[in-house]
Short mmCIF file of C-alpha atoms and ligand atoms in Angstrom, two decimals:
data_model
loop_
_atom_site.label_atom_id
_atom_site.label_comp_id
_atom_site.label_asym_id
_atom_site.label_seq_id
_atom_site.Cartn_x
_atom_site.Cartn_y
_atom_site.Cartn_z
CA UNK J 23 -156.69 156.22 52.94
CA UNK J 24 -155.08 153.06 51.40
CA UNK J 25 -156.39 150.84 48.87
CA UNK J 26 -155.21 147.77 50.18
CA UNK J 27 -153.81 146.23 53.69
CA UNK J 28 -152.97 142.56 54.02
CA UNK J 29 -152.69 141.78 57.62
CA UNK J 30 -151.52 138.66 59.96
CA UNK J 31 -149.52 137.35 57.03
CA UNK J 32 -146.34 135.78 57.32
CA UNK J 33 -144.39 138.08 55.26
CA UNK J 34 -141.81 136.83 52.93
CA UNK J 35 -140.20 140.28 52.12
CA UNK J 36 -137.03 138.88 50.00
CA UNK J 37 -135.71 142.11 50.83
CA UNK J 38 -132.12 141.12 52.48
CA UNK J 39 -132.53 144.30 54.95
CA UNK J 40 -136.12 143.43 55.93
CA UNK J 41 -136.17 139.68 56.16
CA UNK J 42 -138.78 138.36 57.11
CA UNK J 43 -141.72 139.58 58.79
CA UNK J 44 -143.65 136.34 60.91
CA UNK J 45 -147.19 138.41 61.82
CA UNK J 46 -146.90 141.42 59.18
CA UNK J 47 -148.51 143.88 57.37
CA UNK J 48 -148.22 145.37 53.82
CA UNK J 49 -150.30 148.67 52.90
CA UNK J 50 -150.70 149.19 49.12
CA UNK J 51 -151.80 152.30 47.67
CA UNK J 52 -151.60 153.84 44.24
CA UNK J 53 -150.41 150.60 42.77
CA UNK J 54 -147.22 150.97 45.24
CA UNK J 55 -146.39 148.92 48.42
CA UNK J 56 -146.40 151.97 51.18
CA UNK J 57 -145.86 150.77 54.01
CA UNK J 58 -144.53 146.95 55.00
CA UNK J 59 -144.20 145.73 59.37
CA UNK J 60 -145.82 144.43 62.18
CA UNK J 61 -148.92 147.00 62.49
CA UNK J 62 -150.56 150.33 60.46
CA UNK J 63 -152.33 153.26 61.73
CA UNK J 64 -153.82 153.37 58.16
CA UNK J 65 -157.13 152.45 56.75
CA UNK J 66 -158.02 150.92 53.65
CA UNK J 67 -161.23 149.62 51.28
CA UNK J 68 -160.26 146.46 50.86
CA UNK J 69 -158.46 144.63 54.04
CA UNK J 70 -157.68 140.99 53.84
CA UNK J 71 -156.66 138.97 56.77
CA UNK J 72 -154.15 136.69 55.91
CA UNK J 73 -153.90 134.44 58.72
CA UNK J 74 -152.54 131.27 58.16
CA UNK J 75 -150.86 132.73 55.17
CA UNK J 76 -148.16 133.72 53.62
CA UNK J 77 -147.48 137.33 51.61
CA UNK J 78 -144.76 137.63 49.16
CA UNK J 79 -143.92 138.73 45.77
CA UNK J 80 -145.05 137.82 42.64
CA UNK J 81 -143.08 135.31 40.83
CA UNK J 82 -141.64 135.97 37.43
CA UNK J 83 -141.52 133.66 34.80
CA UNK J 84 -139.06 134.98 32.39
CA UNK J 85 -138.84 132.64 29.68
CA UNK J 86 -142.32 131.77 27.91
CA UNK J 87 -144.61 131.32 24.39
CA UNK J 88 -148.37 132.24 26.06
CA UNK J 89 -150.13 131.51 23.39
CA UNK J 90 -148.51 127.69 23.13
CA UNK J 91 -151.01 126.62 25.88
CA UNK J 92 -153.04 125.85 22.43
CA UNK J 93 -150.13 122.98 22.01
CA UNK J 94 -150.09 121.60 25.02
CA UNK J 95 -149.56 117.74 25.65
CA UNK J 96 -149.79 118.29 21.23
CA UNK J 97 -146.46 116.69 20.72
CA UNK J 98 -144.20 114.94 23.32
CA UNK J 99 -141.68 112.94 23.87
CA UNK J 100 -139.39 113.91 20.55
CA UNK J 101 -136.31 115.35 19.86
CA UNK J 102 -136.02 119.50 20.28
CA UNK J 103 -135.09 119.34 16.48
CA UNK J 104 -138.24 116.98 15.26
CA UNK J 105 -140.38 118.37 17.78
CA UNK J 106 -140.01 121.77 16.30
CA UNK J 107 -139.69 121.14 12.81
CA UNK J 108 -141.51 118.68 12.11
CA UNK J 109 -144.56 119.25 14.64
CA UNK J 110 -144.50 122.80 16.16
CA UNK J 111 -143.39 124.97 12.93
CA UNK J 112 -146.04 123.41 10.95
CA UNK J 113 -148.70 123.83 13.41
CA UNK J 114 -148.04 127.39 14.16
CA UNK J 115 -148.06 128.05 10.18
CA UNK J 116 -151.78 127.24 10.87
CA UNK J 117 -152.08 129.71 13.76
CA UNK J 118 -154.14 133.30 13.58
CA UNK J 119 -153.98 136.28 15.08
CA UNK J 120 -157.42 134.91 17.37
CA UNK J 121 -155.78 131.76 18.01
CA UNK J 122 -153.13 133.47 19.59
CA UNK J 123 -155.21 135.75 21.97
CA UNK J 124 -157.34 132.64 22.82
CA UNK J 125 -153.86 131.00 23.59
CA UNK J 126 -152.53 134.40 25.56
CA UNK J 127 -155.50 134.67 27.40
CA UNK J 128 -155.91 130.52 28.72
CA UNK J 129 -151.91 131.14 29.99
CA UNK J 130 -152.52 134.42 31.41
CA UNK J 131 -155.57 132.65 33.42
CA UNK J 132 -152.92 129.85 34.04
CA UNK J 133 -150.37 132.72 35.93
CA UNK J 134 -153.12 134.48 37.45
CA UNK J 135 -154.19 131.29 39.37
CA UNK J 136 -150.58 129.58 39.94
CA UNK J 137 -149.16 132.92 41.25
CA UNK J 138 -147.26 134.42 38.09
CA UNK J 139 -147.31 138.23 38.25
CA UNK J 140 -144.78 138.88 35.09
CA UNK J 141 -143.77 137.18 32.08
CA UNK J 142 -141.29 137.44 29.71
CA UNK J 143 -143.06 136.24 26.33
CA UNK J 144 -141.80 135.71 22.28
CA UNK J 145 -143.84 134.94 19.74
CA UNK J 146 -146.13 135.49 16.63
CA UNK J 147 -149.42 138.28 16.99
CA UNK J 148 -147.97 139.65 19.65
CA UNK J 149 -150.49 142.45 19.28
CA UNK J 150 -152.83 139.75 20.35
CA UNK J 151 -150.57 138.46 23.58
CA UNK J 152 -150.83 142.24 24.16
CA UNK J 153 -154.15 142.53 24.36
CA UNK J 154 -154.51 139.68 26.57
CA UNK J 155 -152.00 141.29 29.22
CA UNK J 156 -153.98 144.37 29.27
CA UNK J 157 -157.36 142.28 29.32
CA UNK J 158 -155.82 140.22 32.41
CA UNK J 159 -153.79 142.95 34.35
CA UNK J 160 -150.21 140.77 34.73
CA UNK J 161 -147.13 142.67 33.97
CA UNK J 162 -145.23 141.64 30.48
CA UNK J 163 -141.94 142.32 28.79
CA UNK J 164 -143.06 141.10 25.02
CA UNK J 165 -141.20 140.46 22.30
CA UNK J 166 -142.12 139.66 18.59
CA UNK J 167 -139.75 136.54 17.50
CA UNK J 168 -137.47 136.66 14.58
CA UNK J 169 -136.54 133.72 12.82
CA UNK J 170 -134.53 134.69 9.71
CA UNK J 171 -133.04 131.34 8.90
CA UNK J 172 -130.56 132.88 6.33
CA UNK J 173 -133.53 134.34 4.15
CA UNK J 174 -133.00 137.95 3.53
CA UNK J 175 -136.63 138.93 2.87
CA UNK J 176 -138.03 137.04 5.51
CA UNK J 177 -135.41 138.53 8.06
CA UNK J 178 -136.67 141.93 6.68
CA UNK J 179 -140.02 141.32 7.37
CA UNK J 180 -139.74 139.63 10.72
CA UNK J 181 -137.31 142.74 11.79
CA UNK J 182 -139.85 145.14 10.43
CA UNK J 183 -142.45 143.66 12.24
CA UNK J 184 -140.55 143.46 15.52
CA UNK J 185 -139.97 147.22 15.23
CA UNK J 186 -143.62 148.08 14.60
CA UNK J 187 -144.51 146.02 17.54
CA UNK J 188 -141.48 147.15 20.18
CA UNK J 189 -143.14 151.01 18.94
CA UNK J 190 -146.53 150.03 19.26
CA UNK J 191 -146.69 148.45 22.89
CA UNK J 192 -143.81 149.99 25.03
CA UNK J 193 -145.49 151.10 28.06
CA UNK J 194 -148.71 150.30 26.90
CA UNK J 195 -151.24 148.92 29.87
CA UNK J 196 -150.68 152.01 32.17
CA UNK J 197 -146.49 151.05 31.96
CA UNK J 198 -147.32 147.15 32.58
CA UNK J 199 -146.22 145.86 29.18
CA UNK J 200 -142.58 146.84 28.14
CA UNK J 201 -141.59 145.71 24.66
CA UNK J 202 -138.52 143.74 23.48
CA UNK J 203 -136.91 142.77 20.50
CA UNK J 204 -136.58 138.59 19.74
CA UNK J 205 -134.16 137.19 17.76
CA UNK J 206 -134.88 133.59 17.86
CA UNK J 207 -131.40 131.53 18.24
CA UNK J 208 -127.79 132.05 16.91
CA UNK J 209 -128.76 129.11 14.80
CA UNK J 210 -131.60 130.52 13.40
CA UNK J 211 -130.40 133.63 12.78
CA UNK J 212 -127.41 134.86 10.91
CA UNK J 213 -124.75 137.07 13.07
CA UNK J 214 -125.27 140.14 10.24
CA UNK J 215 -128.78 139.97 11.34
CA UNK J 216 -128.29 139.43 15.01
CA UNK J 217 -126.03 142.94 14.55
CA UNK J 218 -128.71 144.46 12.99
CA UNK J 219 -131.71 143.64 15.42
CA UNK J 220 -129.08 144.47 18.70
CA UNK J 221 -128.65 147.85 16.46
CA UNK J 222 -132.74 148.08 16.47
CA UNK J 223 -132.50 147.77 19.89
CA UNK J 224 -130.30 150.25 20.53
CA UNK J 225 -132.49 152.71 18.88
CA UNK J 226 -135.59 152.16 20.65
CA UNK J 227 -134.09 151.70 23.71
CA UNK J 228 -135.40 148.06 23.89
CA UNK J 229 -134.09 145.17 25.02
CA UNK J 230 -133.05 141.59 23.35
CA UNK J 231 -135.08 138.07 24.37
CA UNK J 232 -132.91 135.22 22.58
CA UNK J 233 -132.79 131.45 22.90
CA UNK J 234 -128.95 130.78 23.70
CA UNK J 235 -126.90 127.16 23.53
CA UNK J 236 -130.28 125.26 24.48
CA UNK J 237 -128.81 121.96 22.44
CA UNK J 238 -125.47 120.45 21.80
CA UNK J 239 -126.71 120.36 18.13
CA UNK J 240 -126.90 124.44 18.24
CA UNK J 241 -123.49 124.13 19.65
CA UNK J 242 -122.06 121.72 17.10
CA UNK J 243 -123.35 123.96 14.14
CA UNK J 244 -121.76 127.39 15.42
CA UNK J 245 -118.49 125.77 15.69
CA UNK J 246 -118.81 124.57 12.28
CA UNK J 247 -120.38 127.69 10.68
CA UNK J 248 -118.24 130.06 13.12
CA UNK J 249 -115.38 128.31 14.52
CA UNK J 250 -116.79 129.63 17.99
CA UNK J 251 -119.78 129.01 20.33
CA UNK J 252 -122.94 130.85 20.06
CA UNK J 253 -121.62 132.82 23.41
CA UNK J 254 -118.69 133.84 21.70
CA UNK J 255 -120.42 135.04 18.36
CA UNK J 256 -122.94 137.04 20.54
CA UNK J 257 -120.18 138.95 22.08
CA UNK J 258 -117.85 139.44 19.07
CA UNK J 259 -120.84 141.43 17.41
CA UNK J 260 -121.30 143.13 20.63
CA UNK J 261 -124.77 141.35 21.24
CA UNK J 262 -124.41 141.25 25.37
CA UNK J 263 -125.68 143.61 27.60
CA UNK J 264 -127.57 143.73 31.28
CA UNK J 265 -130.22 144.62 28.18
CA UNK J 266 -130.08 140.96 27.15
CA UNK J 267 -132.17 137.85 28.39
CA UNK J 268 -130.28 134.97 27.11
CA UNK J 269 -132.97 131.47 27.34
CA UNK J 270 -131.59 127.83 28.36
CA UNK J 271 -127.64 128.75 28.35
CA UNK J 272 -127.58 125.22 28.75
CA UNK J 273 -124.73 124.31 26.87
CA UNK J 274 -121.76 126.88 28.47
CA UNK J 275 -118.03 126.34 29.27
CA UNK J 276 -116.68 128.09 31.62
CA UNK J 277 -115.27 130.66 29.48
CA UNK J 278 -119.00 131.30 28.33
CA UNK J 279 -119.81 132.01 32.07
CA UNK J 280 -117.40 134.70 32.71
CA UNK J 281 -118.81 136.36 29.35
CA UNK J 282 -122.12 136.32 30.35
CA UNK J 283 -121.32 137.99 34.17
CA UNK J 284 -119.03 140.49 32.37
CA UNK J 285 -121.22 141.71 30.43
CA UNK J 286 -124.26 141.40 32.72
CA UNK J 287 -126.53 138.81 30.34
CA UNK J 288 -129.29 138.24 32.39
CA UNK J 289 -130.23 134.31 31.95
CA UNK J 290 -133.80 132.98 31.95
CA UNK J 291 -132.89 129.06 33.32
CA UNK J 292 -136.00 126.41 31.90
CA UNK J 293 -135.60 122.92 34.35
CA UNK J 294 -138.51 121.20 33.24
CA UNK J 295 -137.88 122.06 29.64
CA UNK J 296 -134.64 121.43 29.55
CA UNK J 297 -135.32 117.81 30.80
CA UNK J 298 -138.09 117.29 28.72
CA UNK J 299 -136.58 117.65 25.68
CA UNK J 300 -133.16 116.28 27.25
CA UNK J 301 -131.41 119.34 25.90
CA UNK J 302 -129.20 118.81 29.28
CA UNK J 303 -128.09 120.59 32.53
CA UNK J 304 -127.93 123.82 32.16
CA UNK J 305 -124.37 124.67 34.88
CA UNK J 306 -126.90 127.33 36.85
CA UNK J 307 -125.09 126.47 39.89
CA UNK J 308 -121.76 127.61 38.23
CA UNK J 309 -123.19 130.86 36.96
CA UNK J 310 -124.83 131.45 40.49
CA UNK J 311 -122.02 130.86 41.94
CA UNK J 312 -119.98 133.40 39.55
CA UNK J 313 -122.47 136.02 40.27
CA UNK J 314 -124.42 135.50 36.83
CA UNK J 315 -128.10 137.07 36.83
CA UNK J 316 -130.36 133.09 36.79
CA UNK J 317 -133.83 133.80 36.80
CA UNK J 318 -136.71 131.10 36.30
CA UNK J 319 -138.81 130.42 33.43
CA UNK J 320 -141.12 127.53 32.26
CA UNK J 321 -141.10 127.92 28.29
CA UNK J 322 -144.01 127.13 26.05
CA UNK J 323 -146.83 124.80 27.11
CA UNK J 324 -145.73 122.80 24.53
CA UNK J 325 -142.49 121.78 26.24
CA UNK J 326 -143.26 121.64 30.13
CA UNK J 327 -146.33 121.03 30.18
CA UNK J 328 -147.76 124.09 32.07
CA UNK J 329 -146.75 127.41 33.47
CA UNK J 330 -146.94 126.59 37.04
CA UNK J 331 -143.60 128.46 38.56
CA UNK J 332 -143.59 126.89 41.82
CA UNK J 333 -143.40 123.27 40.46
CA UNK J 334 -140.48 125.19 38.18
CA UNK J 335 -138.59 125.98 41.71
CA UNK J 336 -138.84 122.43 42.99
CA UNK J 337 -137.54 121.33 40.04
CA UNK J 338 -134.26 123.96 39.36
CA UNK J 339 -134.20 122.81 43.34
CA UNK J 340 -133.32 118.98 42.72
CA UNK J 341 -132.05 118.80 39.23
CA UNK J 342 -128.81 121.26 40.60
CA UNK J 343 -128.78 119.20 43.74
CA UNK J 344 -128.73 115.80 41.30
CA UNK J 345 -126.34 116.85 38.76
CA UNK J 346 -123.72 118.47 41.03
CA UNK J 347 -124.20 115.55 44.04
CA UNK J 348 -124.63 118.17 46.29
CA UNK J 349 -128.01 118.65 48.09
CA UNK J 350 -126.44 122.01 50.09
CA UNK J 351 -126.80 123.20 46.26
CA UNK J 352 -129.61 125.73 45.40
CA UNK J 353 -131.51 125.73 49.09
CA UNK J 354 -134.70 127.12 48.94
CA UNK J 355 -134.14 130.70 49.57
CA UNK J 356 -131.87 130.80 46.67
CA UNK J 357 -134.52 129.54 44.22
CA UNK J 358 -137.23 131.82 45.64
CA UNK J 359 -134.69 134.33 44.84
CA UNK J 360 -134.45 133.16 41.18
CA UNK J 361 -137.90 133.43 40.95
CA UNK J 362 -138.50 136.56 42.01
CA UNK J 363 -135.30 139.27 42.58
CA UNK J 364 -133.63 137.64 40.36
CA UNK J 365 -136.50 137.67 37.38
CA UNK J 366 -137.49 141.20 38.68
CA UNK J 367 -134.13 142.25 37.49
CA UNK J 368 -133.97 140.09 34.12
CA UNK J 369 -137.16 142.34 33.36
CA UNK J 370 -135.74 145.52 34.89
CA UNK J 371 -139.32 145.80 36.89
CA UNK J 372 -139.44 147.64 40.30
CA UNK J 373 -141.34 144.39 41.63
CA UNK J 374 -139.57 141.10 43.01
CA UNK J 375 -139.47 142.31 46.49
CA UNK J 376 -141.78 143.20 49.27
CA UNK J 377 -140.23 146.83 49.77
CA UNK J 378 -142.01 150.52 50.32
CA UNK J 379 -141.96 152.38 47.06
CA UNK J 380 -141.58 149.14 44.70
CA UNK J 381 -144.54 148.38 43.16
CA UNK J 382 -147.35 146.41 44.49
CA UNK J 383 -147.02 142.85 42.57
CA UNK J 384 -147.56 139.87 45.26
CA UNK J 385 -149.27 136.95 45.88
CA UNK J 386 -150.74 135.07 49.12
CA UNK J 387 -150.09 131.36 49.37
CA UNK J 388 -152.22 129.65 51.32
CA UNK J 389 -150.62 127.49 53.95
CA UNK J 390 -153.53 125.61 55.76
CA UNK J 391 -153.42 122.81 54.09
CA UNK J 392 -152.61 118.96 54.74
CA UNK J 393 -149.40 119.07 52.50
CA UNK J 394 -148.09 121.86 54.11
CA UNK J 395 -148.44 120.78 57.57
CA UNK J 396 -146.62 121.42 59.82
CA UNK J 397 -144.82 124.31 58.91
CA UNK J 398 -141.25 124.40 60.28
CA UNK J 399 -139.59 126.60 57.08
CA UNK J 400 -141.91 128.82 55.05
CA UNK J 401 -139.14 128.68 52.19
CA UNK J 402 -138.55 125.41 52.24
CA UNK J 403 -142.65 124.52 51.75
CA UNK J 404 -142.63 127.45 49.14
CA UNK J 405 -140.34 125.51 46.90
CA UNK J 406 -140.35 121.95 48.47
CA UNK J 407 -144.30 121.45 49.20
CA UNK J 408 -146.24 123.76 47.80
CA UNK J 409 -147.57 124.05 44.42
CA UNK J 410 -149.46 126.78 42.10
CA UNK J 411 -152.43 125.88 43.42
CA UNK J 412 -152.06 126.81 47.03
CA UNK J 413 -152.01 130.66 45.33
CA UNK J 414 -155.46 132.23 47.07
CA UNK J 415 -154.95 136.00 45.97
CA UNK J 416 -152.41 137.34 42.88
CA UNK J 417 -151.93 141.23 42.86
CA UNK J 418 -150.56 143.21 40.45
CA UNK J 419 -149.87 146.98 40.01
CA UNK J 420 -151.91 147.25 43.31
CA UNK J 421 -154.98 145.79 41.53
CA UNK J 422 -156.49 142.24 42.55
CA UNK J 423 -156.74 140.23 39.82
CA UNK J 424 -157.81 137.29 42.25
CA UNK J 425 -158.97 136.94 45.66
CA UNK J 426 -159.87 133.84 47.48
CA UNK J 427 -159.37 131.64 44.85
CA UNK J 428 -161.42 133.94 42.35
CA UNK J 429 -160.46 135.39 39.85
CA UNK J 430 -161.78 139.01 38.98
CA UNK J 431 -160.58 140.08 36.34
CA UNK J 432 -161.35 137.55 33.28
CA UNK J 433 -164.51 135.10 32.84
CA UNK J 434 -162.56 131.93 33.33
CA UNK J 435 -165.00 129.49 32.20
CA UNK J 436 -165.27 131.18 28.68
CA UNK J 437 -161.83 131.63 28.31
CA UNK J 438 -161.16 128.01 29.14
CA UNK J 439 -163.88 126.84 26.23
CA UNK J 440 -162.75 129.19 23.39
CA UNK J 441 -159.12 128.14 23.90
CA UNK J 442 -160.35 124.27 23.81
CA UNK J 443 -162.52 125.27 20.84
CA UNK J 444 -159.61 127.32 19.35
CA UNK J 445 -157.02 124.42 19.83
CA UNK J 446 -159.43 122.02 18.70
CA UNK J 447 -159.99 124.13 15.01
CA UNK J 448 -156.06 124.47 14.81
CA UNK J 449 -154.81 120.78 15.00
CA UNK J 450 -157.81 120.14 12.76
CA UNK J 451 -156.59 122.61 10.16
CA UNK J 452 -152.99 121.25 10.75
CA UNK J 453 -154.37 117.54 10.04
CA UNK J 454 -156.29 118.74 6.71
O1 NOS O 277 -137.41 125.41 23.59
C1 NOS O 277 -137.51 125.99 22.51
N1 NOS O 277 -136.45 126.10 21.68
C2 NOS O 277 -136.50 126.72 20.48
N2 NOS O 277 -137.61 127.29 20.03
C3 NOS O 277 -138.70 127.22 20.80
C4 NOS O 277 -138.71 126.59 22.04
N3 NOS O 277 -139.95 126.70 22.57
C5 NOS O 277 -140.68 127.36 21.65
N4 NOS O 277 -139.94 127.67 20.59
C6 NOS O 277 -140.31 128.38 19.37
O2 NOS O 277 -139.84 129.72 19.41
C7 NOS O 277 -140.60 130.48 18.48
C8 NOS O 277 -140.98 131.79 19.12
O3 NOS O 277 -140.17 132.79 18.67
C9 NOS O 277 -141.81 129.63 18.12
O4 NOS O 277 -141.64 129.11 16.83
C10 NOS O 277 -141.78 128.56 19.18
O5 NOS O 277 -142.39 127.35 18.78
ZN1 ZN O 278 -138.49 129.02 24.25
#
């Protein structure tokens, strides 16, 4: 007997030898997809008819700070370099280790209801972001983040903290939290202790989350402090790896590009960050094109303003469209791809596609509903139409964390009041 069968949903395998499956059924059992087409001769506990819906996998968001839901709408409108400096550094200075799981928790909540099944995560307690994986039962690749900024000590301390942490949490949450190491930025961190951190990596058989050319000011200072690019730097102290999730890589020549796909840099692309902060256009259709690894990811709260991945698609969607003058750019299929293959692989997670043996991470969108009618292109109202909120059931690991619109799996009205409350305490203690 099964645990789960979803039947009568449009199925949107993203599995190029399936396609797609218009009246389908996917069995689940074990925390594994067993059996995917048009009927079953199985049984199950739980059976959901998904009529009028649509079935596919999870999406990933690969680039993100959880716990920066607590600064959301805090600070907008600035510079990258103000806006951190001068606002977000000194309010996370004020941040504790319960601010942090009040923070993880709100933006797990957030992914849980807009269809998010994994995240890729750096930041500060990550004990506590953790935690609130396990707590919520979404998938995470963690990482603690390092910001040395040419202080010995404090590089020490931040790499000796990564290291407990990457120990501490690999394969923690029955195998759904993976651990990473997270060297800030090449202009935050020195290339002798970028070496050393890729050697940490090596060791624990981690991998390496890094911010990578999000400004032109990161790229200004490399060339003065290095004579190259940050790209460059990264793979003259043999940084790169398929290990390696490189955020932004807004800022790339072409030269960049072909080091990235030779060495098989997975990059985490951030639309609605990238424009909020006009860092610039990031030249995903280039690196797509070239047969670079572009997944999707949001970023912190604090620049986006939420972690809703299907307003992220739209966006990648029309900015690449825009800045190339092409609208053939990016089509829809594509971008679901990003967000889910594509992100699946940046994570090295057997989830992204709807495919027997992977395992059982997907969502059901709900499609009866007045902006997605009629329905000519289930792709095209995925990414064009649709938004987090049409997201009626998220499953993960073969578990339902919500069905129908409800979530099981966290008290949603009490995390929603002690992350106000917590939020509320911080910027108070900030203003003090
Ligand atoms: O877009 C960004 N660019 C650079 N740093 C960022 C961005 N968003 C968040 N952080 C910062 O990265 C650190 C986590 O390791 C935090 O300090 C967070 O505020
Ligand atoms: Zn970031």
């Amino acid at each position: 007997m099964a645990d789960i069968i979803i039947k009568n949903a449009y199925v949107l395998t993203m599995d190029p030898d399936a396609g797609d499956i218009k009246k389908g059924t996917v069995v689940i059992e074990d925390g594994k997809i067993t059996e995917i087409g048009v009927k079953t001769k199985e049984s199950a506990d739980t059976v959901i008819d998904a009529k009028g819906s649509v079935v596919m996998p999870g999406l990933v968001n690969t680039h993100t700070h959880a716990a920066m839901t607590l600064f959301r709408g805090y600070a907008d409108d600035l510079q990258l370099a103000e806006w951190l400096e001068k606002h977000i550094w000194p309010a996370e200075a004020q941040l504790t280790a319960e601010d942090v799981y009040r923070g993880s928790l709100l933006a797990c909540l957030e992914m849980i209801r807009s269809g998010t099944t994994s995240f890729a995560d750096m930041y500060f307690f990550m004990d506590e972001t953790a935690k609130a994986v396990e707590a919520s039962g979404l998938r995470a690749s963690l990482s603690h983040g390092l910001i040395e900024l040419w202080n010995e000590e404090k590089g020490e301390n931040d790499l000796k903290e990564g290291k407990r942490f990457v120990r501490a949490w690999q394969g923690a949450a029955k195998g759904r939290i993976k651990t990473m190491y997270g060297p800030h930025a090449p202009n935050t961190c020195s290339d002798e202790f970028l070496a050393k951190v890729k050697e940490a990596a090596r060791q624990d058989g981690a991998g390496l989350h890094i911010h990578v050319l999000e400004t032109e000011a990161e790229l200004l200072a490399m060339k003065e402090r290095y004579g190259k690019c940050s790209v460059h730097m990264l793979d003259d102290i043999g940084f790169f790896g398929p290990d390696v999730l490189a955020a932004h890589c807004v800022w790339l020549s072409d030269g960049d590009i072909e080091v990235l796909r030779e060495k098989g840099v997975n990059v985490s692309h951030n639309p609605i960050s990238n424009m909020k902060l006009a860092s610039g256009t990031a030249p995903v259709y280039k690196m797509l094109e070239r047969g670079v690894n572009v997944s999707l990811g949001t970023d912190g709260c604090a620049s986006n303003n939420n972690l809703d991945l299907f307003e992220e698609m739209k966006t990648a969607a029309l900015l690449h469209k825009l800045s190339t003058c092409n609208p053939t750019a990016l089509p829809a299929r594509q971008v679901l791809q990003m967000a889910t293959v594509n992100g699946a692989k940046a994570l090295g997670t057997e989830t992204g596609m709807l495919k027997t043996g992977m395992k059982a991470d997907m969502i059901i969108v709900d499609m009866k509903k007045p902006h997605l009618t009629p329905c000519f292109d289930v792709p095209s109202h995925l990414v064009y139409s649709a938004g987090g909120s049409d997201v009626r059931t998220t499953i993960v690991d073969g578990k339902i964390l919500m069905q129908d619109y409800r979530v099981m799996v966290l008290d949603e009205q009490k995390v929603i009041e002690e992350a106000q409350k917590a939020a509320e305490e911080l910027v108070a203690r900030v203003n003090s």
